[in-house]
PDB file of C-alpha atoms in Angstrom:
ATOM      1  CA  UNK A  38     -37.919  28.983 -45.455  1.00 47.00           C
ATOM      2  CA  UNK A  39     -38.386  30.424 -48.943  1.00 52.00           C
ATOM      3  CA  UNK A  40     -35.121  32.341 -48.493  1.00 56.00           C
ATOM      4  CA  UNK A  41     -33.289  29.098 -47.687  1.00 54.00           C
ATOM      5  CA  UNK A  42     -34.762  27.428 -50.779  1.00 69.00           C
ATOM      6  CA  UNK A  43     -33.736  30.380 -52.939  1.00 91.00           C
ATOM      7  CA  UNK A  44     -30.129  30.218 -51.707  1.00 96.00           C
ATOM      8  CA  UNK A  45     -29.777  26.622 -52.937  1.00 95.00           C
ATOM      9  CA  UNK A  46     -30.137  27.878 -56.527  1.00 95.00           C
ATOM     10  CA  UNK A  47     -26.836  29.715 -56.145  1.00 97.00           C
ATOM     11  CA  UNK A  48     -24.804  26.688 -55.070  1.00 97.00           C
ATOM     12  CA  UNK A  49     -22.903  24.704 -57.686  1.00 97.00           C
ATOM     13  CA  UNK A  50     -20.568  21.732 -57.435  1.00 98.00           C
ATOM     14  CA  UNK A  51     -17.867  21.318 -60.078  1.00 98.00           C
ATOM     15  CA  UNK A  52     -14.621  19.459 -60.665  1.00 97.00           C
ATOM     16  CA  UNK A  53     -11.214  20.609 -61.894  1.00 96.00           C
ATOM     17  CA  UNK A  54      -8.030  18.813 -62.791  1.00 94.00           C
ATOM     18  CA  UNK A  55      -5.651  18.453 -59.876  1.00 91.00           C
ATOM     19  CA  UNK A  56      -2.380  16.512 -59.907  1.00 92.00           C
ATOM     20  CA  UNK A  57      -2.940  14.975 -56.466  1.00 91.00           C
ATOM     21  CA  UNK A  58      -6.493  13.891 -57.300  1.00 92.00           C
ATOM     22  CA  UNK A  59      -5.529  12.635 -60.757  1.00 90.00           C
ATOM     23  CA  UNK A  60      -3.043  10.243 -59.121  1.00 86.00           C
ATOM     24  CA  UNK A  61      -6.043   8.832 -57.227  1.00 84.00           C
ATOM     25  CA  UNK A  62      -8.083   8.529 -60.427  1.00 85.00           C
ATOM     26  CA  UNK A  63     -10.308  11.553 -59.883  1.00 91.00           C
ATOM     27  CA  UNK A  64     -10.558  15.329 -59.911  1.00 95.00           C
ATOM     28  CA  UNK A  65     -10.706  18.056 -57.265  1.00 97.00           C
ATOM     29  CA  UNK A  66     -14.310  18.795 -56.205  1.00 97.00           C
ATOM     30  CA  UNK A  67     -15.357  22.380 -55.429  1.00 98.00           C
ATOM     31  CA  UNK A  68     -18.522  24.049 -54.186  1.00 98.00           C
ATOM     32  CA  UNK A  69     -19.281  27.585 -55.407  1.00 98.00           C
ATOM     33  CA  UNK A  70     -21.570  30.394 -54.304  1.00 98.00           C
ATOM     34  CA  UNK A  71     -22.633  32.024 -57.584  1.00 98.00           C
ATOM     35  CA  UNK A  72     -24.609  34.836 -55.911  1.00 97.00           C
ATOM     36  CA  UNK A  73     -23.015  38.211 -56.523  1.00 97.00           C
ATOM     37  CA  UNK A  74     -23.860  39.875 -53.189  1.00 97.00           C
ATOM     38  CA  UNK A  75     -24.976  37.386 -50.504  1.00 97.00           C
ATOM     39  CA  UNK A  76     -22.915  35.153 -48.225  1.00 96.00           C
ATOM     40  CA  UNK A  77     -24.445  31.676 -48.130  1.00 97.00           C
ATOM     41  CA  UNK A  78     -24.207  29.423 -45.085  1.00 97.00           C
ATOM     42  CA  UNK A  79     -23.770  25.810 -46.278  1.00 96.00           C
ATOM     43  CA  UNK A  80     -24.339  22.420 -44.734  1.00 96.00           C
ATOM     44  CA  UNK A  81     -22.908  19.481 -46.682  1.00 97.00           C
ATOM     45  CA  UNK A  82     -22.886  15.714 -46.244  1.00 96.00           C
ATOM     46  CA  UNK A  83     -19.913  13.696 -47.515  1.00 96.00           C
ATOM     47  CA  UNK A  84     -20.314  10.225 -48.998  1.00 96.00           C
ATOM     48  CA  UNK A  85     -17.499   7.696 -49.391  1.00 93.00           C
ATOM     49  CA  UNK A  86     -18.162   4.295 -50.939  1.00 91.00           C
ATOM     50  CA  UNK A  87     -21.788   5.564 -51.166  1.00 89.00           C
ATOM     51  CA  UNK A  88     -21.906   5.645 -47.357  1.00 91.00           C
ATOM     52  CA  UNK A  89     -22.720   8.904 -45.603  1.00 93.00           C
ATOM     53  CA  UNK A  90     -19.836   9.850 -43.359  1.00 93.00           C
ATOM     54  CA  UNK A  91     -20.296  10.989 -39.768  1.00 91.00           C
ATOM     55  CA  UNK A  92     -20.658  14.681 -39.103  1.00 88.00           C
ATOM     56  CA  UNK A  93     -21.732  17.488 -41.354  1.00 90.00           C
ATOM     57  CA  UNK A  94     -19.622  20.210 -42.956  1.00 93.00           C
ATOM     58  CA  UNK A  95     -20.859  23.688 -42.126  1.00 94.00           C
ATOM     59  CA  UNK A  96     -19.273  26.888 -43.393  1.00 96.00           C
ATOM     60  CA  UNK A  97     -20.086  30.262 -44.945  1.00 97.00           C
ATOM     61  CA  UNK A  98     -19.198  30.942 -48.566  1.00 97.00           C
ATOM     62  CA  UNK A  99     -18.662  34.533 -49.689  1.00 96.00           C
ATOM     63  CA  UNK A 100     -20.320  35.825 -52.858  1.00 97.00           C
ATOM     64  CA  UNK A 101     -18.881  34.492 -56.115  1.00 97.00           C
ATOM     65  CA  UNK A 102     -16.272  32.294 -54.399  1.00 97.00           C
ATOM     66  CA  UNK A 103     -15.436  28.591 -54.332  1.00 98.00           C
ATOM     67  CA  UNK A 104     -14.203  26.180 -51.689  1.00 97.00           C
ATOM     68  CA  UNK A 105     -12.243  22.999 -52.453  1.00 97.00           C
ATOM     69  CA  UNK A 106     -13.784  19.945 -50.796  1.00 97.00           C
ATOM     70  CA  UNK A 107     -11.534  17.035 -51.759  1.00 95.00           C
ATOM     71  CA  UNK A 108     -10.933  14.450 -54.474  1.00 95.00           C
ATOM     72  CA  UNK A 109     -13.750  12.736 -56.344  1.00 96.00           C
ATOM     73  CA  UNK A 110     -11.960   9.392 -55.922  1.00 94.00           C
ATOM     74  CA  UNK A 111      -9.921   8.116 -52.973  1.00 88.00           C
ATOM     75  CA  UNK A 112      -8.614   4.567 -52.480  1.00 81.00           C
ATOM     76  CA  UNK A 113     -10.331   3.519 -55.744  1.00 84.00           C
ATOM     77  CA  UNK A 114     -13.721   4.595 -54.404  1.00 91.00           C
ATOM     78  CA  UNK A 115     -16.010   7.469 -55.306  1.00 94.00           C
ATOM     79  CA  UNK A 116     -16.284  10.355 -52.878  1.00 95.00           C
ATOM     80  CA  UNK A 117     -18.984  13.011 -53.216  1.00 96.00           C
ATOM     81  CA  UNK A 118     -20.699  15.810 -51.346  1.00 97.00           C
ATOM     82  CA  UNK A 119     -24.376  16.644 -51.226  1.00 96.00           C
ATOM     83  CA  UNK A 120     -26.035  19.878 -50.223  1.00 97.00           C
ATOM     84  CA  UNK A 121     -28.112  19.498 -47.054  1.00 96.00           C
ATOM     85  CA  UNK A 122     -29.043  23.147 -46.578  1.00 95.00           C
ATOM     86  CA  UNK A 123     -28.122  26.609 -47.809  1.00 96.00           C
ATOM     87  CA  UNK A 124     -29.325  29.947 -46.524  1.00 96.00           C
ATOM     88  CA  UNK A 125     -28.307  33.556 -46.763  1.00 96.00           C
ATOM     89  CA  UNK A 126     -26.391  34.798 -43.739  1.00 96.00           C
ATOM     90  CA  UNK A 127     -25.338  38.289 -42.710  1.00 95.00           C
ATOM     91  CA  UNK A 128     -21.694  39.163 -41.953  1.00 94.00           C
ATOM     92  CA  UNK A 129     -22.603  39.720 -38.283  1.00 94.00           C
ATOM     93  CA  UNK A 130     -24.302  36.288 -38.082  1.00 95.00           C
ATOM     94  CA  UNK A 131     -21.209  34.722 -39.697  1.00 95.00           C
ATOM     95  CA  UNK A 132     -18.988  36.310 -37.049  1.00 94.00           C
ATOM     96  CA  UNK A 133     -21.308  35.121 -34.279  1.00 94.00           C
ATOM     97  CA  UNK A 134     -21.467  31.555 -35.611  1.00 94.00           C
ATOM     98  CA  UNK A 135     -17.933  31.043 -36.976  1.00 92.00           C
ATOM     99  CA  UNK A 136     -15.762  33.805 -35.498  1.00 90.00           C
ATOM    100  CA  UNK A 137     -13.548  35.884 -37.766  1.00 80.00           C
ATOM    101  CA  UNK A 138     -14.338  35.379 -41.423  1.00 71.00           C
ATOM    102  CA  UNK A 139     -11.861  36.694 -43.953  1.00 66.00           C
TER     103      UNK A 139
END
């Protein structure tokens, strides 16, 4: 459990300008793994109109990489993501859980 808690310290959310998202009144939201050597397995919840959406996003994030999630605003409403869980995962565990991971 301590390892899972430690992994959360290496997860950052940030926003960047994006033409598509700007037309909707927002910015593109990204999640980043700032760890230099470990893959982190993420679980995220998405909120739209402050309502948690069904399902949970689960995916591995390679060291020092980012993943685009979506726009911060859609249909004049805020959209956001929250970290549910993060833990280190080995390349072999990634392959077992998600298949090929490039």
